[in-house]
XYZ file of C-alpha atoms in Angstrom:
342
model
C 17.601 -3.898 10.550
C 20.841 -4.636 12.428
C 22.941 -2.795 9.841
C 20.761 0.323 10.099
C 21.003 0.377 13.901
C 24.785 -0.038 13.676
C 25.006 2.856 11.226
C 22.905 5.072 13.516
C 25.105 4.036 16.450
C 28.275 5.057 14.598
C 26.749 8.394 13.540
C 25.592 9.006 17.119
C 29.147 8.474 18.375
C 30.552 10.786 15.679
C 27.946 13.438 16.543
C 28.804 13.156 20.251
C 32.476 13.693 19.451
C 31.560 16.666 17.255
C 29.569 18.170 20.151
C 32.501 17.727 22.544
C 34.930 19.334 20.078
C 32.607 22.288 19.497
C 32.234 22.818 23.249
C 36.004 22.896 23.715
C 36.544 25.208 20.756
C 33.793 27.628 21.784
C 34.144 27.585 25.570
C 31.107 25.370 26.091
C 28.915 27.604 23.899
C 28.028 26.542 20.381
C 25.167 26.822 17.936
C 23.350 24.193 15.910
C 23.554 23.930 12.147
C 20.428 25.096 10.359
C 17.954 22.463 9.225
C 17.171 24.186 5.934
C 17.004 23.461 2.204
C 20.768 23.840 1.827
C 21.571 21.292 4.534
C 18.761 18.859 3.696
C 19.477 18.713 -0.046
C 22.466 16.347 0.373
C 20.336 14.338 2.807
C 17.803 13.815 0.027
C 20.681 12.614 -2.139
C 21.679 10.037 0.483
C 18.060 8.883 0.806
C 17.789 8.534 -2.983
C 20.807 6.204 -3.008
C 19.407 4.224 -0.066
C 16.066 3.646 -1.792
C 17.912 2.390 -4.881
C 19.943 0.040 -2.667
C 16.752 -1.137 -0.949
C 14.986 -2.156 -4.165
C 18.221 -3.522 -5.662
C 18.570 -5.823 -2.626
C 15.089 -7.229 -3.359
C 15.670 -7.851 -7.069
C 15.866 -11.286 -8.688
C 19.630 -10.916 -9.143
C 20.090 -10.476 -5.381
C 18.646 -13.881 -4.469
C 22.071 -15.481 -3.992
C 23.806 -12.287 -2.817
C 25.791 -12.058 0.460
C 23.705 -11.655 3.619
C 24.774 -8.023 4.063
C 22.905 -7.157 0.851
C 19.657 -8.534 2.284
C 20.020 -6.229 5.300
C 18.934 -3.376 3.026
C 15.692 -5.136 2.072
C 14.027 -3.924 5.293
C 15.115 -0.288 4.986
C 12.323 0.802 2.648
C 9.730 2.052 5.146
C 12.323 3.966 7.164
C 13.876 5.649 4.114
C 10.458 6.646 2.781
C 9.538 7.915 6.269
C 12.551 10.244 6.103
C 11.290 11.551 2.742
C 7.816 12.093 4.207
C 9.311 13.874 7.212
C 11.232 16.263 4.953
C 8.092 16.888 2.886
C 5.978 17.611 5.969
C 8.687 19.827 7.453
C 9.218 21.749 4.220
C 5.546 22.265 3.477
C 4.793 23.593 6.979
C 7.868 25.820 7.102
C 6.995 27.402 3.752
C 3.380 27.796 4.865
C 4.383 29.577 8.084
C 6.793 31.918 6.297
C 4.179 33.304 3.888
C 0.779 31.643 4.096
C -1.166 33.561 1.473
C 1.521 33.425 -1.216
C 2.337 29.775 -0.537
C -1.293 28.601 -0.672
C -2.052 30.555 -3.839
C -2.373 27.874 -6.514
C -1.020 25.262 -4.090
C -2.610 22.191 -5.697
C -1.756 23.342 -9.207
C 1.902 23.927 -8.333
C 2.220 20.571 -6.552
C 0.515 18.773 -9.443
C 2.897 20.315 -11.968
C 5.839 19.253 -9.830
C 4.758 15.655 -9.214
C 2.605 14.598 -12.168
C 4.638 15.258 -15.370
C 7.718 13.128 -14.510
C 5.438 10.472 -13.029
C 3.312 10.217 -16.195
C 6.346 10.288 -18.503
C 7.972 7.347 -16.703
C 4.742 5.333 -16.694
C 3.937 6.020 -20.362
C 7.441 5.163 -21.571
C 7.683 1.992 -19.507
C 4.211 0.730 -20.403
C 4.857 1.472 -24.083
C 8.061 -0.568 -23.911
C 6.307 -3.399 -22.051
C 3.446 -3.485 -24.576
C 5.896 -3.948 -27.446
C 8.401 -6.227 -25.720
C 5.858 -8.505 -23.988
C 3.281 -8.329 -26.802
C 0.434 -7.361 -24.475
C -1.753 -4.389 -23.604
C 0.345 -3.227 -20.660
C -1.762 -0.065 -20.253
C -4.933 -2.054 -19.624
C -3.140 -4.498 -17.341
C -1.707 -1.574 -15.350
C -5.079 0.150 -14.967
C -6.744 -3.106 -13.906
C -4.028 -3.816 -11.326
C -2.715 -6.926 -13.086
C 0.614 -5.528 -14.290
C 3.175 -6.686 -11.738
C 6.352 -4.668 -12.082
C 8.378 -1.928 -10.433
C 5.440 0.417 -11.032
C 3.870 -0.936 -7.845
C 6.548 1.103 -6.037
C 4.790 4.242 -7.283
C 2.544 4.076 -4.203
C 4.812 6.741 -2.702
C 3.678 9.221 -5.363
C -0.024 8.495 -4.815
C 0.338 8.848 -1.073
C 2.423 12.018 -1.300
C -0.203 13.685 -3.467
C -2.932 12.525 -1.050
C -1.001 14.140 1.817
C -0.801 17.394 -0.136
C -4.578 17.273 -0.629
C -5.059 16.557 3.074
C -2.854 19.515 3.979
C -4.754 21.780 1.577
C -8.141 20.740 3.010
C -6.988 21.141 6.611
C -5.644 24.641 5.913
C -8.870 25.547 4.107
C -11.177 24.423 6.924
C -9.097 25.124 10.053
C -7.062 28.111 11.228
C -5.358 27.022 14.424
C -2.227 24.894 14.104
C -3.289 22.432 16.802
C -6.669 21.657 15.250
C -5.067 21.562 11.798
C -2.563 18.894 12.862
C -5.200 17.027 14.862
C -7.448 16.837 11.797
C -4.611 15.488 9.662
C -3.556 12.980 12.321
C -7.158 11.770 12.724
C -7.512 11.316 8.959
C -4.227 9.380 8.730
C -5.152 7.184 11.721
C -8.543 6.393 10.138
C -6.864 5.621 6.802
C -4.232 3.400 8.462
C -6.819 1.620 10.603
C -8.894 0.813 7.523
C -5.906 -0.660 5.660
C -4.810 -2.632 8.730
C -8.300 -4.020 9.326
C -8.510 -5.355 5.768
C -4.925 -6.724 5.833
C -3.717 -4.533 2.991
C 0.056 -4.030 2.465
C 1.484 -2.199 5.475
C 3.898 -0.077 3.439
C 0.862 2.008 2.438
C 0.535 3.393 5.965
C 3.568 2.588 8.137
C 5.769 5.500 7.044
C 3.069 8.133 6.499
C 2.968 9.303 10.127
C 6.427 10.844 9.636
C 4.733 13.540 7.519
C 2.832 14.774 10.601
C 6.009 14.576 12.698
C 7.780 16.765 10.121
C 4.992 19.340 10.260
C 5.018 19.369 14.050
C 8.807 19.729 14.172
C 8.580 22.731 11.837
C 6.030 24.413 14.114
C 7.922 23.664 17.336
C 11.478 23.901 15.949
C 12.476 26.916 18.031
C 11.599 25.125 21.285
C 12.988 21.798 20.127
C 16.319 23.402 19.255
C 16.412 25.118 22.648
C 15.927 21.766 24.407
C 18.554 20.036 22.256
C 21.014 22.912 22.680
C 20.676 22.711 26.463
C 21.499 18.980 26.658
C 22.766 17.988 23.191
C 24.400 14.648 24.015
C 21.562 13.505 26.278
C 19.037 14.383 23.561
C 21.062 12.548 20.920
C 21.554 9.343 22.904
C 17.941 9.356 24.105
C 16.712 9.412 20.500
C 19.039 6.562 19.602
C 17.976 4.557 22.691
C 14.280 4.913 21.781
C 15.028 3.827 18.202
C 16.943 0.798 19.484
C 14.185 -0.078 21.971
C 11.476 -0.171 19.312
C 13.744 -2.042 16.914
C 14.149 -4.741 19.582
C 10.380 -4.646 20.162
C 9.746 -5.195 16.466
C 12.239 -8.064 16.285
C 10.498 -9.725 19.254
C 6.860 -9.096 18.273
C 6.839 -8.015 14.577
C 4.322 -5.389 15.611
C 3.511 -2.821 12.879
C 3.162 -0.218 15.653
C 6.857 -0.636 16.522
C 7.819 0.125 12.919
C 5.495 3.154 12.911
C 7.284 4.525 15.984
C 10.684 3.828 14.385
C 9.549 5.689 11.268
C 8.779 8.692 13.483
C 11.940 8.509 15.627
C 14.544 7.916 12.898
C 13.857 11.243 11.100
C 14.272 13.064 14.431
C 17.628 11.371 14.915
C 18.589 12.412 11.384
C 17.636 16.017 12.226
C 20.021 15.897 15.181
C 22.818 14.567 12.961
C 22.248 17.562 10.670
C 22.281 19.915 13.673
C 25.600 18.600 14.989
C 27.666 17.523 11.969
C 29.454 20.078 9.794
C 30.413 19.897 6.104
C 27.364 17.894 5.066
C 27.227 19.591 1.693
C 28.978 18.097 -1.309
C 28.439 18.747 -5.033
C 27.588 15.094 -5.725
C 25.055 14.754 -2.899
C 23.524 18.142 -3.719
C 23.104 17.038 -7.333
C 21.488 13.747 -6.323
C 19.287 15.596 -3.845
C 18.047 17.900 -6.616
C 16.902 14.937 -8.723
C 15.954 12.602 -5.839
C 12.257 12.458 -6.821
C 13.119 11.529 -10.404
C 15.605 8.890 -9.186
C 12.795 7.383 -7.135
C 10.613 7.206 -10.260
C 13.195 5.763 -12.648
C 15.346 3.323 -10.665
C 12.705 0.604 -10.316
C 12.172 0.518 -14.066
C 15.859 -0.132 -14.717
C 16.055 -2.748 -11.957
C 13.193 -4.505 -13.751
C 14.793 -4.263 -17.173
C 18.351 -5.155 -16.192
C 17.824 -7.829 -13.539
C 15.920 -10.245 -15.766
C 18.902 -11.847 -17.457
C 20.522 -8.729 -18.891
C 22.972 -8.399 -15.978
C 23.535 -11.349 -13.667
C 26.249 -9.972 -11.381
C 24.624 -8.235 -8.408
C 27.303 -5.535 -8.036
C 27.375 -4.747 -11.752
C 23.590 -4.491 -11.639
C 23.728 -1.949 -8.813
C 26.288 0.260 -10.561
C 24.377 0.047 -13.842
C 21.023 0.859 -12.215
C 22.443 3.762 -10.210
C 24.272 5.227 -13.214
C 21.442 4.895 -15.730
C 18.817 6.015 -13.216
C 20.850 9.117 -12.340
C 21.324 10.125 -15.981
C 17.658 9.442 -16.791
C 16.524 11.326 -13.683
C 18.678 14.319 -14.636
C 17.190 14.417 -18.152
C 13.667 13.979 -16.772
C 14.157 16.677 -14.121
C 15.379 19.359 -16.489
C 12.939 18.412 -19.260
C 9.999 18.758 -16.857
C 11.395 22.051 -15.520
C 11.539 23.373 -19.074
C 7.938 22.241 -19.624
C 6.775 24.002 -16.460
C 8.396 27.258 -17.558
C 6.411 27.134 -20.787
C 3.073 26.713 -18.996
């Protein structure tokens, strides 16, 4: 976690300098960058790379890797929290812009976006495993006995569950406050159940960022006004809170500290987007476009390539990132073509 805090510290300093420069250039008056699809697309690209690095650092080939590699092994929950934040923010912003149109066929549209690439990856990988390992991988997967990168697909299950929760809350409640309260209550009950039965904490630690993203979308006008009034104070306060709970987690290993970090880090990222210019780049935009497919495919190739095929840790990373990107691009555009035919 030390490396992540150091990175946030450096970005906070850079953002503070950017604020000071803007104030000088614009006579102490400046505006914030928009937190929109255009500016968050490269962010999704960065997050896609970070999730690949996270799982690469936990692979068999990384056992004897330098200590800096193992720093990335604890980034998973925080990176996924950023994805959940962006999903919650995007879904609420689209809902507020045109409720009736957006909710028309909501579940069907989300299913067509999430399910086809997910099923294609699972079917291809299980088919390969059945032949290569001479076993019924499909049955083992359905019975929970197939231990592979497919266990990382929990993100997809949880994302779809959040979409269903959002749909139900919109259907039964009209006011924004009661809508968010219902969702928060459901997520707290879900998390409490998993915690009580000592189930893996990654199933619930990062999910609260989805609610934070929704709330930020609703209150963005007021949040931006507060940040614009005291930009550097707001920035350093967010970083200080993140650092405080990181130290709390290191001292106590409390899951609650990680939950708070998963809610604070996306807010700090939002502020980086507000303050830093020239975030867009063709490469990051491209990776952001296929970020979901990269998430689906990279674990499969880590599995296939780390078991003796490639022993060098750095070669493995480059191979996984390259093959996953190409496969994700093919999968993305193939599924888009399928959706157009439906």
